[in-house]
Short mmCIF file of N, CA, C and O in Angstrom, two decimals:
data_model
loop_
_atom_site.label_atom_id
_atom_site.label_comp_id
_atom_site.label_asym_id
_atom_site.label_seq_id
_atom_site.Cartn_x
_atom_site.Cartn_y
_atom_site.Cartn_z
N UNK A 175 85.43 129.04 93.52
CA UNK A 175 86.18 130.38 94.08
C UNK A 175 87.54 130.43 93.40
O UNK A 175 88.16 129.74 93.30
N UNK A 176 87.63 131.90 92.98
CA UNK A 176 89.05 132.18 92.21
C UNK A 176 90.07 132.05 92.91
O UNK A 176 90.04 132.33 94.23
N UNK A 177 91.39 131.66 92.36
CA UNK A 177 92.55 131.75 93.34
C UNK A 177 92.69 133.06 93.90
O UNK A 177 93.34 133.38 94.98
N UNK A 178 92.28 134.61 93.29
CA UNK A 178 92.63 135.64 93.86
C UNK A 178 91.22 135.72 95.26
O UNK A 178 91.87 136.31 95.93
N UNK A 179 90.13 135.22 94.88
CA UNK A 179 89.39 135.15 95.70
C UNK A 179 89.95 134.61 97.25
O UNK A 179 89.73 134.95 98.43
N UNK A 180 90.57 133.26 96.85
CA UNK A 180 91.32 132.51 97.73
C UNK A 180 91.95 133.48 98.92
O UNK A 180 92.37 133.50 99.98
N UNK A 181 93.07 134.12 98.11
CA UNK A 181 94.39 134.67 98.55
C UNK A 181 93.55 136.15 99.43
O UNK A 181 94.49 136.15 100.47
N UNK A 182 92.57 136.66 98.96
CA UNK A 182 92.02 137.64 99.90
C UNK A 182 91.30 136.96 101.43
O UNK A 182 91.28 137.94 101.94
N UNK A 183 91.00 136.06 101.38
CA UNK A 183 90.58 135.43 103.02
C UNK A 183 91.72 134.50 103.70
O UNK A 183 91.49 134.08 104.47
N UNK A 184 93.13 134.99 103.02
CA UNK A 184 94.26 134.55 104.02
C UNK A 184 95.27 135.44 104.49
O UNK A 184 95.17 136.38 103.94
N UNK A 185 95.73 135.28 105.69
CA UNK A 185 96.67 136.15 105.78
C UNK A 185 97.94 136.04 105.45
O UNK A 185 97.97 134.72 104.30
N UNK A 186 99.11 136.92 105.44
CA UNK A 186 100.21 136.78 104.57
C UNK A 186 100.98 135.30 105.04
O UNK A 186 101.65 134.94 104.16
N UNK A 187 100.71 135.11 106.17
CA UNK A 187 101.57 133.43 106.63
C UNK A 187 101.06 132.34 105.97
O UNK A 187 101.41 131.61 105.28
N UNK A 188 99.49 132.50 105.94
CA UNK A 188 98.96 131.55 105.39
C UNK A 188 99.05 131.54 103.71
O UNK A 188 99.16 130.45 103.17
N UNK A 189 99.18 132.48 103.37
CA UNK A 189 99.49 132.70 101.93
C UNK A 189 101.03 131.86 101.65
O UNK A 189 101.24 131.23 100.80
N UNK A 190 101.94 132.32 102.62
CA UNK A 190 103.07 131.86 102.26
C UNK A 190 103.18 130.24 102.55
O UNK A 190 103.93 129.84 101.79
N UNK A 191 102.56 129.85 103.25
CA UNK A 191 102.41 128.51 103.50
C UNK A 191 101.58 127.85 102.71
O UNK A 191 102.15 126.65 101.96
N UNK A 192 100.71 128.32 101.82
CA UNK A 192 100.13 127.84 100.67
C UNK A 192 100.79 127.64 99.43
O UNK A 192 101.02 126.98 98.71
N UNK A 193 102.07 128.72 99.09
CA UNK A 193 102.54 129.00 98.34
C UNK A 193 103.81 127.80 98.62
O UNK A 193 104.21 127.07 97.22
N UNK A 194 103.94 127.75 99.55
CA UNK A 194 105.29 126.38 99.71
C UNK A 194 104.65 125.12 99.40
O UNK A 194 105.48 124.18 98.88
N UNK A 195 103.09 125.09 99.72
CA UNK A 195 102.64 123.68 99.64
C UNK A 195 103.04 123.49 98.02
O UNK A 195 103.03 122.39 97.44
N UNK A 196 102.18 124.44 97.00
CA UNK A 196 102.14 124.68 96.06
C UNK A 196 103.71 124.27 95.57
O UNK A 196 103.86 123.47 94.24
N UNK A 197 104.76 124.77 95.80
CA UNK A 197 106.03 124.49 95.09
C UNK A 197 106.47 122.89 95.51
O UNK A 197 107.45 122.46 95.09
N UNK A 198 106.23 122.39 96.59
CA UNK A 198 106.83 121.34 97.05
C UNK A 198 105.85 120.10 96.43
O UNK A 198 106.32 118.80 96.61
N UNK A 199 104.73 119.98 96.13
CA UNK A 199 103.69 119.32 96.05
C UNK A 199 103.73 118.57 94.45
O UNK A 199 104.41 119.16 93.78
N UNK A 200 104.16 117.28 94.63
CA UNK A 200 104.00 116.44 93.29
C UNK A 200 102.69 115.86 92.77
O UNK A 200 102.31 115.05 93.90
N UNK A 201 102.22 116.09 92.07
CA UNK A 201 100.80 115.59 91.91
C UNK A 201 99.63 115.75 92.99
O UNK A 201 98.84 114.87 93.30
N UNK A 202 99.97 116.99 93.60
CA UNK A 202 99.30 117.31 94.58
C UNK A 202 99.56 116.98 95.88
O UNK A 202 98.97 117.00 96.98
N UNK A 203 100.40 116.12 96.17
CA UNK A 203 100.78 115.29 97.00
C UNK A 203 102.15 115.69 97.60
O UNK A 203 103.09 116.03 97.19
N UNK A 204 102.43 115.99 98.96
CA UNK A 204 103.39 116.20 99.60
C UNK A 204 103.79 115.69 101.23
O UNK A 204 102.19 115.45 101.76
N UNK A 205 104.65 115.40 101.86
CA UNK A 205 104.42 114.95 103.04
C UNK A 205 105.51 116.15 103.78
O UNK A 205 106.19 116.64 103.65
N UNK A 206 105.13 116.14 105.20
CA UNK A 206 105.92 117.04 106.02
C UNK A 206 105.29 117.14 107.69
O UNK A 206 104.08 117.10 107.59
N UNK A 207 106.15 117.15 108.64
CA UNK A 207 105.62 117.53 109.63
C UNK A 207 105.24 118.84 110.01
O UNK A 207 105.49 119.71 109.26
N UNK A 208 104.46 119.75 111.07
CA UNK A 208 104.16 120.96 111.33
C UNK A 208 105.72 121.11 111.78
O UNK A 208 105.79 122.78 111.13
N UNK A 209 106.51 121.13 112.18
CA UNK A 209 107.67 121.58 112.89
C UNK A 209 108.64 121.68 111.48
O UNK A 209 109.34 122.84 111.53
N UNK A 210 108.57 120.74 110.64
CA UNK A 210 109.39 120.80 109.54
C UNK A 210 108.79 121.69 108.44
O UNK A 210 109.83 123.01 108.13
N UNK A 211 107.55 122.30 108.40
CA UNK A 211 106.72 122.92 107.56
C UNK A 211 107.16 124.44 108.34
O UNK A 211 107.57 125.16 107.26
N UNK A 212 107.01 124.41 109.21
CA UNK A 212 107.20 125.88 109.99
C UNK A 212 108.58 126.08 109.66
O UNK A 212 109.18 127.38 109.29
N UNK A 213 109.84 125.50 110.01
CA UNK A 213 110.99 125.77 109.73
C UNK A 213 111.81 126.20 108.16
O UNK A 213 111.90 127.29 107.79
N UNK A 214 110.56 125.53 107.01
CA UNK A 214 110.86 125.88 105.90
C UNK A 214 110.23 127.33 105.75
O UNK A 214 110.97 127.87 104.61
N UNK A 215 109.32 127.56 106.04
CA UNK A 215 108.42 128.78 105.89
C UNK A 215 108.58 129.67 106.96
O UNK A 215 108.60 131.09 106.45
N UNK A 216 109.82 129.54 107.78
CA UNK A 216 109.88 130.50 108.74
C UNK A 216 109.13 131.13 109.47
O UNK A 216 108.86 132.46 109.99
N UNK A 217 108.05 130.08 109.95
CA UNK A 217 106.60 130.76 110.91
C UNK A 217 106.81 129.60 111.87
O UNK A 217 107.40 128.83 112.07
N UNK A 218 105.68 129.96 112.93
CA UNK A 218 105.74 128.81 113.96
C UNK A 218 104.68 127.88 113.62
O UNK A 218 104.22 127.71 112.90
N UNK A 219 105.14 126.96 114.53
CA UNK A 219 104.17 125.76 114.36
C UNK A 219 102.71 125.89 114.50
O UNK A 219 101.93 125.42 113.87
N UNK A 220 102.36 126.71 115.47
CA UNK A 220 100.96 127.11 115.65
C UNK A 220 100.18 127.97 114.44
O UNK A 220 99.52 127.75 113.83
N UNK A 221 101.43 128.55 113.67
CA UNK A 221 101.10 129.32 112.49
C UNK A 221 100.59 128.17 111.53
O UNK A 221 99.58 128.05 110.82
N UNK A 222 101.33 127.19 111.31
CA UNK A 222 101.15 126.12 110.35
C UNK A 222 99.91 125.35 110.61
O UNK A 222 98.93 125.28 109.76
N UNK A 223 99.76 124.99 111.81
CA UNK A 223 98.47 124.52 112.22
C UNK A 223 97.24 125.30 112.04
O UNK A 223 96.21 124.92 111.31
N UNK A 224 97.23 126.58 112.35
CA UNK A 224 96.05 127.28 111.85
C UNK A 224 95.64 127.61 110.40
O UNK A 224 94.81 127.44 109.65
N UNK A 225 97.10 127.64 109.56
CA UNK A 225 96.75 127.71 108.21
C UNK A 225 96.33 126.33 107.71
O UNK A 225 95.39 126.62 106.81
N UNK A 226 96.69 125.29 107.99
CA UNK A 226 96.11 124.10 107.73
C UNK A 226 94.87 124.19 108.11
O UNK A 226 93.67 123.51 106.92
N UNK A 227 94.13 124.40 109.12
CA UNK A 227 93.18 124.66 109.25
C UNK A 227 92.00 125.24 108.36
O UNK A 227 91.00 124.94 107.66
N UNK A 228 92.74 126.49 108.02
CA UNK A 228 92.31 127.46 107.18
C UNK A 228 91.75 126.93 105.72
O UNK A 228 90.81 127.24 105.19
N UNK A 229 93.03 126.30 105.21
CA UNK A 229 93.02 125.70 104.03
C UNK A 229 92.18 124.60 103.85
O UNK A 229 91.81 124.46 102.83
N UNK A 230 91.73 123.84 105.13
CA UNK A 230 91.04 122.74 105.20
C UNK A 230 89.43 123.56 105.16
O UNK A 230 88.68 122.94 104.07
N UNK A 231 89.21 124.16 105.72
CA UNK A 231 87.97 125.10 105.50
C UNK A 231 87.52 125.69 104.50
O UNK A 231 86.33 125.39 104.04
N UNK A 232 88.43 126.21 103.61
CA UNK A 232 88.10 126.61 102.49
C UNK A 232 88.20 125.36 101.21
O UNK A 232 88.12 125.62 100.03
N UNK A 233 88.54 124.32 101.69
CA UNK A 233 88.33 123.09 100.85
C UNK A 233 89.71 122.88 99.95
O UNK A 233 89.52 122.29 98.66
N UNK A 234 90.85 123.50 100.11
CA UNK A 234 92.07 123.13 99.38
C UNK A 234 92.99 122.33 100.25
O UNK A 234 93.94 121.99 99.16
N UNK A 235 92.82 121.64 101.22
CA UNK A 235 93.78 120.81 101.82
C UNK A 235 93.19 119.67 102.33
O UNK A 235 92.23 120.10 103.26
N UNK A 236 93.55 118.51 102.65
CA UNK A 236 93.61 117.19 103.09
C UNK A 236 94.51 116.67 103.49
O UNK A 236 95.66 116.87 102.89
N UNK A 237 94.65 115.83 104.80
CA UNK A 237 95.81 115.40 105.14
C UNK A 237 95.57 114.17 106.03
O UNK A 237 94.37 114.06 106.50
N UNK A 238 96.17 113.38 106.23
CA UNK A 238 96.44 112.12 106.75
C UNK A 238 97.59 112.29 108.03
O UNK A 238 98.55 112.19 107.60
N UNK A 239 97.06 112.28 109.19
CA UNK A 239 98.15 112.72 110.39
C UNK A 239 98.89 111.39 110.63
O UNK A 239 98.48 110.22 110.44
N UNK A 240 100.30 111.54 111.04
CA UNK A 240 101.13 110.31 111.39
C UNK A 240 101.48 109.58 110.42
O UNK A 240 101.38 108.26 110.86
N UNK A 241 101.51 109.79 109.14
CA UNK A 241 101.81 109.05 108.04
C UNK A 241 102.72 107.70 108.20
O UNK A 241 102.82 106.94 107.83
N UNK A 242 103.94 108.68 108.87
CA UNK A 242 105.13 108.09 108.99
C UNK A 242 106.24 108.53 109.66
O UNK A 242 106.27 109.57 110.27
N UNK A 243 107.02 108.01 110.03
CA UNK A 243 108.35 108.21 110.99
C UNK A 243 109.55 108.51 110.28
O UNK A 243 109.95 107.96 109.46
N UNK A 244 110.18 109.71 110.68
CA UNK A 244 111.44 110.18 110.14
C UNK A 244 112.42 110.26 110.85
O UNK A 244 112.34 111.05 111.81
N UNK A 245 113.37 109.79 110.78
CA UNK A 245 114.70 110.01 111.49
C UNK A 245 115.79 110.44 110.93
O UNK A 245 117.09 109.96 111.19
N UNK A 246 115.96 111.28 110.07
CA UNK A 246 116.98 111.83 109.45
C UNK A 246 117.52 113.08 110.11
O UNK A 246 117.11 113.82 110.48
N UNK A 247 118.39 113.53 109.22
CA UNK A 247 118.71 115.20 109.73
C UNK A 247 117.84 116.03 109.56
O UNK A 247 117.71 117.13 110.33
N UNK A 248 117.03 116.32 108.49
CA UNK A 248 116.04 117.18 107.90
C UNK A 248 114.75 117.08 108.69
O UNK A 248 114.03 117.89 109.00
N UNK A 249 114.63 115.71 108.76
CA UNK A 249 113.23 115.41 109.10
C UNK A 249 112.92 114.39 110.38
O UNK A 249 113.78 113.59 110.37
N UNK A 250 112.56 114.72 111.40
CA UNK A 250 112.61 114.02 112.64
C UNK A 250 111.11 113.89 113.26
O UNK A 250 110.65 115.04 113.65
N UNK A 251 110.75 113.18 113.42
CA UNK A 251 109.13 112.71 114.06
C UNK A 251 108.46 112.21 113.22
O UNK A 251 108.81 111.44 112.29
N UNK A 252 107.20 112.73 113.43
CA UNK A 252 106.19 111.97 112.33
C UNK A 252 105.56 112.85 111.39
O UNK A 252 105.63 114.08 111.93
N UNK A 253 105.60 112.54 110.16
CA UNK A 253 105.25 113.46 109.23
C UNK A 253 103.72 113.16 108.96
O UNK A 253 102.87 112.04 109.20
N UNK A 254 103.09 114.01 108.36
CA UNK A 254 101.70 113.91 107.64
C UNK A 254 101.82 113.87 106.25
O UNK A 254 102.80 114.30 105.54
N UNK A 255 100.71 113.34 105.60
CA UNK A 255 100.47 113.17 104.43
C UNK A 255 99.46 114.30 103.90
O UNK A 255 98.58 114.19 104.46
N UNK A 256 99.85 115.35 102.78
CA UNK A 256 99.06 116.49 102.40
C UNK A 256 98.69 115.97 101.28
O UNK A 256 99.61 115.65 100.17
N UNK A 257 97.48 116.66 100.70
CA UNK A 257 96.96 116.51 99.43
C UNK A 257 96.26 117.92 99.15
O UNK A 257 95.21 118.29 99.76
N UNK A 258 96.73 118.98 98.27
CA UNK A 258 96.16 119.93 97.75
C UNK A 258 94.81 119.20 97.16
O UNK A 258 95.09 118.76 95.95
N UNK A 259 93.57 119.91 97.52
CA UNK A 259 92.64 119.27 96.69
C UNK A 259 92.23 119.37 95.49
O UNK A 259 91.49 118.76 94.93
N UNK A 260 92.58 120.35 95.10
CA UNK A 260 92.56 120.60 93.43
C UNK A 260 93.48 121.39 92.61
O UNK A 260 94.67 121.67 93.44
N UNK A 261 93.41 121.60 91.61
CA UNK A 261 94.96 121.96 90.84
C UNK A 261 94.84 123.35 91.08
O UNK A 261 94.38 124.07 90.05
N UNK A 262 95.39 123.80 91.97
CA UNK A 262 95.18 124.84 92.64
C UNK A 262 96.91 125.81 92.29
O UNK A 262 96.90 126.98 92.26
N UNK A 263 97.92 124.79 92.26
CA UNK A 263 99.16 125.36 91.78
C UNK A 263 99.34 125.89 90.58
O UNK A 263 98.83 125.73 89.73
N UNK A 264 100.29 127.23 90.80
CA UNK A 264 100.02 128.07 89.62
C UNK A 264 101.42 128.35 88.98
O UNK A 264 102.59 127.88 90.04
N UNK A 265 102.12 128.60 88.01
CA UNK A 265 103.56 128.67 87.54
C UNK A 265 104.22 129.40 88.46
O UNK A 265 105.41 128.96 88.58
N UNK A 266 104.29 130.26 88.95
CA UNK A 266 104.56 131.56 89.91
C UNK A 266 105.00 130.86 90.95
O UNK A 266 106.37 131.06 91.50
N UNK A 267 104.46 129.96 91.37
CA UNK A 267 104.87 129.19 92.55
C UNK A 267 105.64 127.76 92.20
O UNK A 267 106.18 127.58 93.42
N UNK A 268 105.76 127.44 91.16
CA UNK A 268 106.79 126.24 90.97
C UNK A 268 108.20 126.73 90.78
O UNK A 268 108.41 127.73 90.27
N UNK A 269 108.93 125.84 91.64
CA UNK A 269 110.99 125.99 91.30
C UNK A 269 110.57 125.98 89.75
O UNK A 269 110.37 125.43 88.89
N UNK A 270 111.64 126.73 89.27
CA UNK A 270 112.19 126.75 87.94
C UNK A 270 113.11 125.90 87.56
O UNK A 270 114.08 125.78 88.39
#
């Protein structure tokens, strides 16, 4: 499935979440709680959960729940380890 085809099957919020994931992933992997991701993207926790499920359905995202506990000012609670399944990051999504 081409990147443009994938974008057509996602809502605007899901696209924003995917773009955020692409921007923060290192070697396709990143960590974060639903609450932290929601805050970063400025959406609800429910929206993050739905987006993750949709991205998993499309074969773009996998994760391990409860991968680590974090108790600093930015992240509090249990984080998940995420993996973008294929090299889907594009230059426009990466920080300059």
